[in-house]
PDB file of C-alpha atoms and ligand atoms in Angstrom:
ATOM      1  CA  MET Z  27     111.511  79.743 106.573  1.00  0.00           C
ATOM      2  CA  GLU Z  28     108.490  81.163 104.685  1.00  0.00           C
ATOM      3  CA  GLU Z  29     105.421  79.066 105.022  1.00  0.00           C
ATOM      4  CA  LYS Z  30     104.381  77.288 101.942  1.00  0.00           C
ATOM      5  CA  LYS Z  31     101.425  79.069  99.374  1.00  0.00           C
ATOM      6  CA  THR Z  32      98.640  76.615  98.635  1.00  0.00           C
ATOM      7  CA  ILE Z  33      96.914  77.103  95.356  1.00  0.00           C
ATOM      8  CA  LEU Z  34      93.443  75.828  94.281  1.00  0.00           C
ATOM      9  CA  ILE Z  35      93.847  74.536  90.720  1.00  0.00           C
ATOM     10  CA  VAL Z  36      89.904  74.341  89.630  1.00  0.00           C
ATOM     11  CA  GLU Z  37      90.259  72.720  86.408  1.00  0.00           C
ATOM     12  CA  ASP Z  38      89.024  69.454  84.472  1.00  0.00           C
ATOM     13  CA  ASP Z  39      91.416  68.795  82.323  1.00  0.00           C
ATOM     14  CA  LYS Z  40      93.675  65.906  83.241  1.00  0.00           C
ATOM     15  CA  TYR Z  41      96.579  66.685  81.210  1.00  0.00           C
ATOM     16  CA  ILE Z  42      96.659  70.332  82.353  1.00  0.00           C
ATOM     17  CA  ILE Z  43      95.952  69.459  85.871  1.00  0.00           C
ATOM     18  CA  HIS Z  44      98.991  67.681  85.724  1.00  0.00           C
ATOM     19  CA  PHE Z  45     101.046  70.627  84.088  1.00  0.00           C
ATOM     20  CA  LEU Z  46     100.085  73.035  86.595  1.00  0.00           C
ATOM     21  CA  MET Z  47     100.968  70.353  89.492  1.00  0.00           C
ATOM     22  CA  VAL Z  48     104.385  69.653  88.357  1.00  0.00           C
ATOM     23  CA  SER Z  49     105.477  73.300  87.739  1.00  0.00           C
ATOM     24  CA  LEU Z  50     103.801  74.937  90.520  1.00  0.00           C
ATOM     25  CA  LYS Z  51     105.206  72.254  92.820  1.00  0.00           C
ATOM     26  CA  GLU Z  52     108.660  73.296  91.444  1.00  0.00           C
ATOM     27  CA  GLU Z  53     108.019  76.556  92.294  1.00  0.00           C
ATOM     28  CA  GLY Z  54     107.474  75.810  96.179  1.00  0.00           C
ATOM     29  CA  TYR Z  55     103.798  76.155  96.078  1.00  0.00           C
ATOM     30  CA  SER Z  56     101.527  73.385  97.698  1.00  0.00           C
ATOM     31  CA  CYS Z  57      98.281  72.205  95.380  1.00  0.00           C
ATOM     32  CA  ILE Z  58      94.667  71.089  95.781  1.00  0.00           C
ATOM     33  CA  VAL Z  59      92.719  70.171  92.763  1.00  0.00           C
ATOM     34  CA  ALA Z  60      88.698  70.542  92.194  1.00  0.00           C
ATOM     35  CA  LYS Z  61      87.334  69.664  88.996  1.00  0.00           C
ATOM     36  CA  SER Z  62      83.757  70.940  89.271  1.00  0.00           C
ATOM     37  CA  VAL Z  63      82.098  74.126  90.454  1.00  0.00           C
ATOM     38  CA  LYS Z  64      80.870  71.992  93.880  1.00  0.00           C
ATOM     39  CA  GLU Z  65      84.124  70.547  94.539  1.00  0.00           C
ATOM     40  CA  ALA Z  66      85.990  74.331  93.730  1.00  0.00           C
ATOM     41  CA  ILE Z  67      83.618  75.852  96.079  1.00  0.00           C
ATOM     42  CA  SER Z  68      83.810  73.074  99.094  1.00  0.00           C
ATOM     43  CA  LEU Z  69      87.979  72.766  98.759  1.00  0.00           C
ATOM     44  CA  PHE Z  70      88.045  76.535  98.909  1.00  0.00           C
ATOM     45  CA  TYR Z  71      86.073  76.545 102.253  1.00  0.00           C
ATOM     46  CA  ALA Z  72      87.851  73.469 103.512  1.00  0.00           C
ATOM     47  CA  ASN Z  73      91.350  74.578 102.750  1.00  0.00           C
ATOM     48  CA  LYS Z  74      91.558  78.485 102.620  1.00  0.00           C
ATOM     49  CA  PRO Z  75      94.013  78.848 100.090  1.00  0.00           C
ATOM     50  CA  ASP Z  76      96.144  81.650  99.160  1.00  0.00           C
ATOM     51  CA  LEU Z  77      95.431  81.932  95.324  1.00  0.00           C
ATOM     52  CA  MET Z  78      93.096  79.738  92.973  1.00  0.00           C
ATOM     53  CA  ILE Z  79      93.409  79.199  89.200  1.00  0.00           C
ATOM     54  CA  LEU Z  80      90.087  78.699  87.433  1.00  0.00           C
ATOM     55  CA  ASP Z  81      89.156  77.276  84.282  1.00  0.00           C
ATOM     56  CA  LEU Z  82      85.716  78.471  83.130  1.00  0.00           C
ATOM     57  CA  GLY Z  83      84.633  75.631  81.785  1.00  0.00           C
ATOM     58  CA  LEU Z  84      83.584  73.096  84.311  1.00  0.00           C
ATOM     59  CA  PRO Z  85      81.534  69.664  83.838  1.00  0.00           C
ATOM     60  CA  ASP Z  86      79.061  71.245  86.072  1.00  0.00           C
ATOM     61  CA  GLY Z  87      78.666  74.896  85.406  1.00  0.00           C
ATOM     62  CA  ASP Z  88      80.760  78.151  84.763  1.00  0.00           C
ATOM     63  CA  GLY Z  89      84.090  79.134  86.226  1.00  0.00           C
ATOM     64  CA  THR Z  90      82.172  82.374  87.019  1.00  0.00           C
ATOM     65  CA  GLU Z  91      80.021  81.110  89.960  1.00  0.00           C
ATOM     66  CA  VAL Z  92      82.857  79.907  91.707  1.00  0.00           C
ATOM     67  CA  VAL Z  93      84.338  83.353  91.397  1.00  0.00           C
ATOM     68  CA  ARG Z  94      81.011  84.846  92.668  1.00  0.00           C
ATOM     69  CA  SER Z  95      80.857  82.530  95.491  1.00  0.00           C
ATOM     70  CA  VAL Z  96      83.931  83.326  96.511  1.00  0.00           C
ATOM     71  CA  ARG Z  97      84.158  86.804  96.470  1.00  0.00           C
ATOM     72  CA  GLU Z  98      81.183  87.099  98.958  1.00  0.00           C
ATOM     73  CA  ILE Z  99      83.103  85.912 101.897  1.00  0.00           C
ATOM     74  CA  SER Z 100      87.109  86.435 100.572  1.00  0.00           C
ATOM     75  CA  ASP Z 101      89.462  88.753  98.683  1.00  0.00           C
ATOM     76  CA  MET Z 102      91.848  85.850  97.716  1.00  0.00           C
ATOM     77  CA  PRO Z 103      93.433  85.916  94.076  1.00  0.00           C
ATOM     78  CA  VAL Z 104      91.542  84.615  91.765  1.00  0.00           C
ATOM     79  CA  ILE Z 105      93.527  84.039  88.203  1.00  0.00           C
ATOM     80  CA  VAL Z 106      91.266  82.715  85.071  1.00  0.00           C
ATOM     81  CA  VAL Z 107      93.230  80.336  82.417  1.00  0.00           C
ATOM     82  CA  SER Z 108      90.629  79.710  80.178  1.00  0.00           C
ATOM     83  CA  ALA Z 109      90.574  78.986  76.313  1.00  0.00           C
ATOM     84  CA  ARG Z 110      87.680  81.622  76.009  1.00  0.00           C
ATOM     85  CA  GLN Z 111      89.210  84.622  73.994  1.00  0.00           C
ATOM     86  CA  GLU Z 112      85.816  87.075  74.169  1.00  0.00           C
ATOM     87  CA  GLU Z 113      86.754  90.412  75.468  1.00  0.00           C
ATOM     88  CA  GLU Z 114      82.711  90.901  76.877  1.00  0.00           C
ATOM     89  CA  GLU Z 115      83.812  87.390  78.980  1.00  0.00           C
ATOM     90  CA  LYS Z 116      86.740  89.064  80.232  1.00  0.00           C
ATOM     91  CA  ILE Z 117      85.423  91.838  81.216  1.00  0.00           C
ATOM     92  CA  GLN Z 118      82.427  90.285  83.036  1.00  0.00           C
ATOM     93  CA  LEU Z 119      84.725  87.881  84.967  1.00  0.00           C
ATOM     94  CA  LEU Z 120      86.865  90.770  86.332  1.00  0.00           C
ATOM     95  CA  ASP Z 121      84.077  92.772  87.436  1.00  0.00           C
ATOM     96  CA  ALA Z 122      82.804  89.357  89.306  1.00  0.00           C
ATOM     97  CA  GLY Z 123      86.425  89.939  91.067  1.00  0.00           C
ATOM     98  CA  ALA Z 124      88.259  87.588  89.065  1.00  0.00           C
ATOM     99  CA  ASP Z 125      92.435  89.419  89.522  1.00  0.00           C
ATOM    100  CA  ASP Z 126      93.593  88.347  86.213  1.00  0.00           C
ATOM    101  CA  TYR Z 127      92.918  86.588  83.045  1.00  0.00           C
ATOM    102  CA  VAL Z 128      95.225  84.034  80.654  1.00  0.00           C
ATOM    103  CA  THR Z 129      94.671  82.462  77.813  1.00  0.00           C
ATOM    104  CA  LYS Z 130      95.261  79.106  76.775  1.00  0.00           C
ATOM    105  CA  PRO Z 131      96.926  77.954  75.452  1.00  0.00           C
ATOM    106  CA  PHE Z 132      99.853  79.261  77.860  1.00  0.00           C
ATOM    107  CA  TYR Z 133     103.128  79.925  78.496  1.00  0.00           C
ATOM    108  CA  MET Z 134     104.065  78.329  82.341  1.00  0.00           C
ATOM    109  CA  GLY Z 135     106.282  81.570  82.879  1.00  0.00           C
ATOM    110  CA  GLU Z 136     103.683  84.025  82.203  1.00  0.00           C
ATOM    111  CA  LEU Z 137     101.462  82.442  84.711  1.00  0.00           C
ATOM    112  CA  GLN Z 138     104.080  82.362  87.306  1.00  0.00           C
ATOM    113  CA  ALA Z 139     104.644  85.735  87.004  1.00  0.00           C
ATOM    114  CA  ARG Z 140     101.353  86.480  87.408  1.00  0.00           C
ATOM    115  CA  ILE Z 141     100.181  84.222  90.567  1.00  0.00           C
ATOM    116  CA  ARG Z 142     103.473  86.178  92.207  1.00  0.00           C
ATOM    117  CA  ALA Z 143     102.093  89.345  91.279  1.00  0.00           C
ATOM    118  CA  ALA Z 144      98.807  88.521  92.505  1.00  0.00           C
ATOM    119  CA  LEU Z 145     100.484  87.019  95.621  1.00  0.00           C
ATOM    120  CA  ARG Z 146     102.613  90.407  96.270  1.00  0.00           C
ATOM    121  CA  LYS Z 147      99.717  92.810  95.812  1.00  0.00           C
ATOM    122  CA  ARG Z 148      97.445  91.340  98.092  1.00  0.00           C
ATOM    123  CA  GLU Z 149      99.731  90.781 100.651  1.00  0.00           C
ATOM    124  CA  GLY Z 150     100.933  94.524  99.968  1.00  0.00           C
ATOM    125  CA  ALA Z 151      97.248  95.251 100.161  1.00  0.00           C
ATOM    126  CA  VAL Z 152      96.841  93.424 103.950  1.00  0.00           C
ATOM    127  CA  THR Z 153      99.890  94.804 105.504  1.00  0.00           C
ATOM    128  CA  LYS Z 154     100.544  97.645 104.335  1.00  0.00           C
ATOM    129  CA  LYS Z 155      98.658 101.333 104.500  1.00  0.00           C
ATOM    130  CA  THR Z 156     100.237 103.954 102.105  1.00  0.00           C
ATOM    131  CA  VAL Z 157      99.907 106.979 104.792  1.00  0.00           C
ATOM    132  CA  PHE Z 158     100.480 106.893 108.545  1.00  0.00           C
ATOM    133  CA  GLU Z 159      98.905 109.922 110.378  1.00  0.00           C
ATOM    134  CA  GLN Z 160      98.379 110.592 113.760  1.00  0.00           C
ATOM    135  CA  ASN Z 161      98.923 114.243 115.532  1.00  0.00           C
ATOM    136  CA  GLY Z 162     100.540 115.909 113.041  1.00  0.00           C
ATOM    137  CA  LEU Z 163     103.002 113.253 111.819  1.00  0.00           C
ATOM    138  CA  LYS Z 164     102.263 111.605 108.772  1.00  0.00           C
ATOM    139  CA  VAL Z 165     104.372 108.777 106.986  1.00  0.00           C
ATOM    140  CA  ASP Z 166     103.618 108.625 103.391  1.00  0.00           C
ATOM    141  CA  TYR Z 167     105.646 104.816 102.905  1.00  0.00           C
ATOM    142  CA  GLU Z 168     104.889 105.422  98.915  1.00  0.00           C
ATOM    143  CA  LYS Z 169     106.849 108.261  98.757  1.00  0.00           C
ATOM    144  CA  ARG Z 170     109.299 107.255 102.181  1.00  0.00           C
ATOM    145  CA  GLN Z 171     108.237 111.274 103.185  1.00  0.00           C
ATOM    146  CA  VAL Z 172     108.073 111.871 106.755  1.00  0.00           C
ATOM    147  CA  GLU Z 173     106.282 115.435 107.858  1.00  0.00           C
ATOM    148  CA  VAL Z 174     105.792 116.971 111.072  1.00  0.00           C
ATOM    149  CA  ASP Z 175     102.559 119.233 110.987  1.00  0.00           C
ATOM    150  CA  GLY Z 176     102.869 119.749 107.510  1.00  0.00           C
ATOM    151  CA  LYS Z 177     106.753 120.181 107.604  1.00  0.00           C
ATOM    152  CA  GLU Z 178     108.869 118.024 105.898  1.00  0.00           C
ATOM    153  CA  VAL Z 179     111.582 115.870 108.242  1.00  0.00           C
ATOM    154  CA  HIS Z 180     114.546 114.271 106.613  1.00  0.00           C
ATOM    155  CA  LEU Z 181     115.381 110.836 108.412  1.00  0.00           C
ATOM    156  CA  THR Z 182     118.294 108.997 107.757  1.00  0.00           C
ATOM    157  CA  PRO Z 183     117.720 105.145 106.184  1.00  0.00           C
ATOM    158  CA  ILE Z 184     118.016 104.102 109.812  1.00  0.00           C
ATOM    159  CA  GLU Z 185     115.999 106.456 111.579  1.00  0.00           C
ATOM    160  CA  TYR Z 186     113.257 105.826 108.537  1.00  0.00           C
ATOM    161  CA  LYS Z 187     113.216 102.019 109.766  1.00  0.00           C
ATOM    162  CA  ILE Z 188     113.087 102.234 113.199  1.00  0.00           C
ATOM    163  CA  LEU Z 189     110.122 104.951 112.827  1.00  0.00           C
ATOM    164  CA  LEU Z 190     108.607 102.280 110.597  1.00  0.00           C
ATOM    165  CA  LEU Z 191     109.473  99.701 113.008  1.00  0.00           C
ATOM    166  CA  LEU Z 192     107.779 101.611 115.582  1.00  0.00           C
ATOM    167  CA  ILE Z 193     104.422 102.329 113.872  1.00  0.00           C
ATOM    168  CA  ALA Z 194     103.917  98.940 112.577  1.00  0.00           C
ATOM    169  CA  ASN Z 195     103.880  97.645 116.323  1.00  0.00           C
ATOM    170  CA  GLN Z 196     102.277 100.483 117.470  1.00  0.00           C
ATOM    171  CA  GLY Z 197     101.024 100.402 121.495  1.00  0.00           C
ATOM    172  CA  LYS Z 198     103.255  97.455 121.905  1.00  0.00           C
ATOM    173  CA  VAL Z 199     106.602  97.866 123.949  1.00  0.00           C
ATOM    174  CA  LEU Z 200     109.730  96.430 121.525  1.00  0.00           C
ATOM    175  CA  THR Z 201     112.719  95.505 123.253  1.00  0.00           C
ATOM    176  CA  HIS Z 202     116.541  96.725 122.533  1.00  0.00           C
ATOM    177  CA  ASN Z 203     116.885  93.274 121.357  1.00  0.00           C
ATOM    178  CA  TYR Z 204     114.512  92.991 118.959  1.00  0.00           C
ATOM    179  CA  ILE Z 205     115.081  96.312 117.449  1.00  0.00           C
ATOM    180  CA  LEU Z 206     118.438  95.761 117.010  1.00  0.00           C
ATOM    181  CA  LYS Z 207     117.459  92.442 115.342  1.00  0.00           C
ATOM    182  CA  GLU Z 208     115.362  94.407 112.970  1.00  0.00           C
ATOM    183  CA  ILE Z 209     117.100  97.042 112.505  1.00  0.00           C
ATOM    184  CA  TRP Z 210     120.929  95.866 111.880  1.00  0.00           C
ATOM    185  CA  GLY Z 211     119.895  91.869 111.554  1.00  0.00           C
ATOM    186  CA  TYR Z 212     121.767  90.996 114.706  1.00  0.00           C
ATOM    187  CA  ALA Z 213     121.740  92.482 118.060  1.00  0.00           C
ATOM    188  CA  GLU Z 214     125.503  91.421 119.125  1.00  0.00           C
ATOM    189  CA  GLY Z 215     128.061  93.625 118.403  1.00  0.00           C
ATOM    190  CA  VAL Z 216     125.610  97.008 118.428  1.00  0.00           C
ATOM    191  CA  GLU Z 217     125.622  98.595 121.847  1.00  0.00           C
ATOM    192  CA  ALA Z 218     122.659  99.585 123.347  1.00  0.00           C
ATOM    193  CA  GLY Z 219     124.293 102.877 123.139  1.00  0.00           C
ATOM    194  CA  THR Z 220     124.136 103.178 119.553  1.00  0.00           C
ATOM    195  CA  LEU Z 221     120.437 102.305 119.651  1.00  0.00           C
ATOM    196  CA  ARG Z 222     119.916 105.178 122.161  1.00  0.00           C
ATOM    197  CA  VAL Z 223     121.409 107.679 119.845  1.00  0.00           C
ATOM    198  CA  PHE Z 224     119.668 106.987 117.236  1.00  0.00           C
ATOM    199  CA  MET Z 225     116.439 107.401 119.043  1.00  0.00           C
ATOM    200  CA  ALA Z 226     117.608 110.500 120.296  1.00  0.00           C
ATOM    201  CA  THR Z 227     118.355 111.818 117.050  1.00  0.00           C
ATOM    202  CA  LEU Z 228     114.888 110.574 115.448  1.00  0.00           C
ATOM    203  CA  ARG Z 229     113.255 111.945 118.641  1.00  0.00           C
ATOM    204  CA  ARG Z 230     114.741 115.448 118.259  1.00  0.00           C
ATOM    205  CA  LYS Z 231     113.198 115.326 114.580  1.00  0.00           C
ATOM    206  CA  ILE Z 232     109.622 114.218 115.051  1.00  0.00           C
ATOM    207  CA  GLU Z 233     108.650 115.043 118.201  1.00  0.00           C
ATOM    208  CA  LYS Z 234     107.689 118.937 118.912  1.00  0.00           C
ATOM    209  CA  ASN Z 235     109.442 118.382 122.714  1.00  0.00           C
ATOM    210  CA  PRO Z 236     111.812 115.601 122.745  1.00  0.00           C
ATOM    211  CA  SER Z 237     112.165 115.423 126.122  1.00  0.00           C
ATOM    212  CA  GLU Z 238     108.619 115.021 126.966  1.00  0.00           C
ATOM    213  CA  PRO Z 239     107.923 112.523 123.841  1.00  0.00           C
ATOM    214  CA  GLN Z 240     103.942 112.363 122.320  1.00  0.00           C
ATOM    215  CA  TYR Z 241     105.265 109.367 119.917  1.00  0.00           C
ATOM    216  CA  ILE Z 242     108.255 107.277 121.136  1.00  0.00           C
ATOM    217  CA  MET Z 243     108.335 106.063 124.663  1.00  0.00           C
ATOM    218  CA  THR Z 244     110.971 105.342 126.711  1.00  0.00           C
ATOM    219  CA  GLU Z 245     110.185 101.934 128.791  1.00  0.00           C
ATOM    220  CA  VAL Z 246     112.965 101.747 130.693  1.00  0.00           C
ATOM    221  CA  GLY Z 247     115.390  99.164 131.179  1.00  0.00           C
ATOM    222  CA  VAL Z 248     113.040  97.038 128.441  1.00  0.00           C
ATOM    223  CA  GLY Z 249     112.661  99.259 124.767  1.00  0.00           C
ATOM    224  CA  TYR Z 250     110.353 101.547 123.174  1.00  0.00           C
ATOM    225  CA  ARG Z 251     107.070 101.852 122.586  1.00  0.00           C
ATOM    226  CA  PHE Z 252     105.061 104.100 119.967  1.00  0.00           C
ATOM    227  CA  ARG Z 253     102.118 105.607 121.378  1.00  0.00           C
TER     228      ARG Z 253
HETATM  229 CA1   CA U 941      87.606  72.975  80.858  1.00  0.00          CA
END
Protein backbone atom coordinates (compact mmCIF):
# COMPACT_ATOMS: atom_id res chain seq x y z
CA MET A 1 0.00 0.00 0.00
CA GLU A 2 1.10 3.55 -0.67
CA GLU A 3 2.35 5.49 2.31
CA LYS A 4 0.00 8.14 3.69
CA LYS A 5 0.80 11.67 2.64
CA THR A 6 1.13 14.18 5.45
CA ILE A 7 -0.45 17.60 5.12
CA LEU A 8 0.53 20.48 7.37
CA ILE A 9 -2.47 22.74 7.97
CA VAL A 10 -1.47 26.27 8.98
CA GLU A 11 -4.62 28.00 10.18
CA ASP A 12 -5.80 29.79 13.32
CA ASP A 13 -9.56 29.43 12.86
CA LYS A 14 -10.64 26.36 14.82
CA TYR A 15 -13.74 25.75 12.70
CA ILE A 16 -11.75 25.72 9.49
CA ILE A 17 -9.11 23.50 11.13
CA HIS A 18 -11.79 21.03 12.15
CA PHE A 19 -13.42 21.06 8.71
CA LEU A 20 -10.08 20.57 6.93
CA MET A 21 -8.94 17.78 9.27
CA VAL A 22 -12.15 15.80 8.87
CA SER A 23 -12.24 16.12 5.08
CA LEU A 24 -8.54 15.45 4.53
CA LYS A 25 -8.51 12.42 6.82
CA GLU A 26 -11.48 11.04 4.92
CA GLU A 27 -9.37 11.30 1.77
CA GLY A 28 -6.61 9.27 3.41
CA TYR A 29 -4.17 12.03 4.35
CA SER A 30 -2.66 12.40 7.77
CA CYS A 31 -2.75 15.93 9.16
CA ILE A 32 -0.75 18.10 11.50
CA VAL A 33 -1.87 21.55 12.57
CA ALA A 34 0.05 24.75 13.23
CA LYS A 35 -1.74 27.88 14.46
CA SER A 36 0.99 30.48 14.02
CA VAL A 37 3.92 31.38 11.79
CA LYS A 38 6.36 30.18 14.45
CA GLU A 39 4.61 26.87 14.92
CA ALA A 40 4.28 26.35 11.16
CA ILE A 41 8.02 26.68 10.64
CA SER A 42 8.96 24.42 13.53
CA LEU A 43 6.43 21.72 12.55
CA PHE A 44 7.62 21.93 8.97
CA TYR A 45 11.20 21.18 10.05
CA ALA A 46 10.14 18.51 12.53
CA ASN A 47 7.72 16.57 10.30
CA LYS A 48 8.79 17.12 6.68
CA PRO A 49 5.18 17.12 5.43
CA ASP A 50 4.30 16.38 1.78
CA LEU A 51 2.19 19.49 1.34
CA MET A 52 1.15 22.62 3.23
CA ILE A 53 -2.21 24.38 3.32
CA LEU A 54 -1.58 27.92 4.45
CA ASP A 55 -3.76 30.71 5.81
CA LEU A 56 -2.31 34.21 5.49
CA GLY A 57 -3.67 36.03 8.53
CA LEU A 58 -1.95 34.40 11.47
CA PRO A 59 -1.74 35.75 15.05
CA ASP A 60 2.02 36.33 14.99
CA GLY A 61 2.50 37.37 11.39
CA ASP A 62 1.73 36.76 7.75
CA GLY A 63 1.65 33.42 5.94
CA THR A 64 3.93 34.86 3.27
CA GLU A 65 6.79 34.62 5.79
CA VAL A 66 6.10 30.91 6.06
CA VAL A 67 6.29 30.47 2.28
CA ARG A 68 9.60 32.33 2.17
CA SER A 69 11.28 30.30 4.88
CA VAL A 70 10.01 27.00 3.55
CA ARG A 71 11.23 27.81 0.05
CA GLU A 72 14.74 28.37 1.29
CA ILE A 73 15.15 24.67 1.85
CA SER A 74 12.26 22.78 0.27
CA ASP A 75 10.09 22.48 -2.83
CA MET A 76 7.15 21.02 -0.90
CA PRO A 77 3.87 22.19 -2.48
CA VAL A 78 2.21 25.11 -0.67
CA ILE A 79 -1.44 25.93 -1.29
CA VAL A 80 -2.61 29.23 0.14
CA VAL A 81 -6.19 29.32 1.39
CA SER A 82 -7.18 32.86 2.20
CA ALA A 83 -10.07 35.29 2.31
CA ARG A 84 -7.92 37.97 0.74
CA GLN A 85 -8.89 38.77 -2.78
CA GLU A 86 -6.31 41.22 -4.10
CA GLU A 87 -4.75 40.12 -7.34
CA GLU A 88 -1.53 41.90 -6.39
CA GLU A 89 -1.20 39.87 -3.22
CA LYS A 90 -1.81 36.58 -5.01
CA ILE A 91 0.94 37.38 -7.46
CA GLN A 92 3.33 38.23 -4.63
CA LEU A 93 2.58 34.92 -2.97
CA LEU A 94 3.08 32.93 -6.11
CA ASP A 95 6.34 34.81 -6.65
CA ALA A 96 7.38 33.96 -3.09
CA GLY A 97 6.96 30.31 -4.03
CA ALA A 98 3.37 29.29 -3.26
CA ASP A 99 2.08 26.71 -5.74
CA ASP A 100 -1.58 27.58 -5.76
CA TYR A 101 -4.17 29.90 -4.25
CA VAL A 102 -7.72 29.14 -3.13
CA THR A 103 -10.03 31.92 -1.97
CA LYS A 104 -12.23 31.52 1.13
CA PRO A 105 -15.01 30.48 1.24
CA PHE A 106 -13.98 27.47 -0.82
CA TYR A 107 -15.46 24.18 -1.86
CA MET A 108 -13.67 21.21 -0.32
CA GLY A 109 -13.89 19.36 -3.64
CA GLU A 110 -11.96 22.13 -5.33
CA LEU A 111 -9.28 22.20 -2.64
CA GLN A 112 -8.95 18.39 -2.79
CA ALA A 113 -8.47 18.53 -6.55
CA ARG A 114 -5.77 21.17 -6.19
CA ILE A 115 -4.03 19.13 -3.50
CA ARG A 116 -3.99 16.08 -5.77
CA ALA A 117 -2.71 18.15 -8.69
CA ALA A 118 0.07 19.74 -6.58
CA LEU A 119 1.22 16.37 -5.23
CA ARG A 120 1.15 14.81 -8.68
CA LYS A 121 3.10 17.64 -10.19
CA ARG A 122 5.75 17.41 -7.49
CA GLU A 123 6.08 13.65 -7.83
CA GLY A 124 6.38 13.98 -11.57
CA ALA A 125 9.06 16.63 -11.21
CA VAL A 126 11.10 14.43 -8.91
CA THR A 127 10.87 11.11 -10.71
CA LYS A 128 10.56 11.98 -14.37
CA LYS A 129 12.80 13.79 -16.67
CA THR A 130 11.11 14.46 -19.99
CA VAL A 131 13.96 13.28 -22.18
CA PHE A 132 16.63 10.63 -21.71
CA GLU A 133 19.66 10.83 -23.97
CA GLN A 134 22.80 8.73 -24.14
CA ASN A 135 25.20 7.90 -26.98
CA GLY A 136 22.66 8.53 -29.71
CA LEU A 137 19.76 6.84 -27.95
CA LYS A 138 17.02 9.32 -27.17
CA VAL A 139 13.75 8.63 -25.35
CA ASP A 140 11.15 11.38 -25.19
CA TYR A 141 8.80 10.35 -22.38
CA GLU A 142 6.13 12.91 -23.19
CA LYS A 143 5.90 12.02 -26.87
CA ARG A 144 6.59 8.33 -26.17
CA GLN A 145 9.18 8.55 -28.91
CA VAL A 146 12.44 6.66 -29.25
CA GLU A 147 15.24 7.72 -31.58
CA VAL A 148 18.56 6.16 -32.44
CA ASP A 149 21.05 8.55 -34.05
CA GLY A 150 18.24 10.91 -34.97
CA LYS A 151 16.08 8.24 -36.59
CA GLU A 152 12.77 7.31 -35.01
CA VAL A 153 12.43 3.69 -33.91
CA HIS A 154 9.03 2.09 -33.43
CA LEU A 155 8.72 -0.01 -30.30
CA THR A 156 5.74 -2.12 -29.28
CA PRO A 157 4.14 -1.10 -25.95
CA ILE A 158 5.90 -3.95 -24.15
CA GLU A 159 9.29 -3.18 -25.66
CA TYR A 160 8.82 0.45 -24.66
CA LYS A 161 7.91 -0.54 -21.09
CA ILE A 162 10.96 -2.78 -20.85
CA LEU A 163 13.23 -0.02 -22.13
CA LEU A 164 11.85 2.51 -19.61
CA LEU A 165 12.26 0.00 -16.79
CA LEU A 166 15.88 -0.62 -17.75
CA ILE A 167 16.66 3.08 -18.08
CA ALA A 168 14.99 3.89 -14.74
CA ASN A 169 17.34 1.35 -13.14
CA GLN A 170 20.41 2.28 -15.14
CA GLY A 171 23.52 0.49 -13.91
CA LYS A 172 21.58 -2.00 -11.79
CA VAL A 173 21.14 -5.65 -12.69
CA LEU A 174 17.46 -6.51 -13.02
CA THR A 175 16.62 -10.17 -12.57
CA HIS A 176 14.41 -12.02 -15.03
CA ASN A 177 11.74 -12.41 -12.35
CA TYR A 178 11.82 -8.73 -11.48
CA ILE A 179 11.38 -7.67 -15.09
CA LEU A 180 8.59 -10.20 -15.68
CA LYS A 181 6.73 -8.97 -12.60
CA GLU A 182 7.17 -5.30 -13.47
CA ILE A 183 6.12 -5.70 -17.09
CA TRP A 184 3.48 -8.42 -17.00
CA GLY A 185 2.46 -8.08 -13.36
CA TYR A 186 3.46 -11.64 -12.54
CA ALA A 187 6.38 -13.97 -13.11
CA GLU A 188 4.57 -17.30 -13.16
CA GLY A 189 3.27 -18.38 -16.51
CA VAL A 190 5.57 -16.12 -18.52
CA GLU A 191 8.44 -18.16 -19.86
CA ALA A 192 11.92 -16.79 -19.41
CA GLY A 193 12.21 -17.45 -23.15
CA THR A 194 9.47 -14.87 -23.83
CA LEU A 195 11.55 -12.20 -22.17
CA ARG A 196 14.58 -13.28 -24.19
CA VAL A 197 12.58 -12.83 -27.39
CA PHE A 198 11.47 -9.34 -26.39
CA MET A 199 15.02 -8.40 -25.43
CA ALA A 200 16.31 -9.67 -28.77
CA THR A 201 13.84 -7.58 -30.78
CA LEU A 202 14.42 -4.56 -28.56
CA ARG A 203 18.16 -4.88 -29.12
CA ARG A 204 17.68 -5.24 -32.87
CA LYS A 205 15.78 -1.95 -32.82
CA ILE A 206 18.04 0.16 -30.60
CA GLU A 207 21.51 -1.38 -30.69
CA LYS A 208 23.89 -0.54 -33.50
CA ASN A 209 25.28 -4.03 -33.28
CA PRO A 210 22.83 -6.33 -31.47
CA SER A 211 25.45 -9.04 -30.95
CA GLU A 212 27.69 -6.54 -29.17
CA PRO A 213 25.16 -4.45 -27.29
CA GLN A 214 26.21 -1.11 -25.88
CA TYR A 215 22.99 -0.38 -23.97
CA ILE A 216 21.33 -3.58 -22.83
CA MET A 217 23.84 -5.94 -21.24
CA THR A 218 23.10 -9.56 -20.41
CA GLU A 219 24.11 -10.73 -16.96
CA VAL A 220 24.29 -14.43 -17.67
CA GLY A 221 21.95 -16.50 -15.55
CA VAL A 222 20.72 -13.41 -13.69
CA GLY A 223 19.09 -10.81 -15.88
CA TYR A 224 19.80 -7.59 -17.70
CA ARG A 225 21.46 -4.29 -17.00
CA PHE A 226 21.21 -0.98 -18.81
CA ARG A 227 24.65 0.53 -19.21
CA1 LIG B 1 -6.56 33.52 9.93
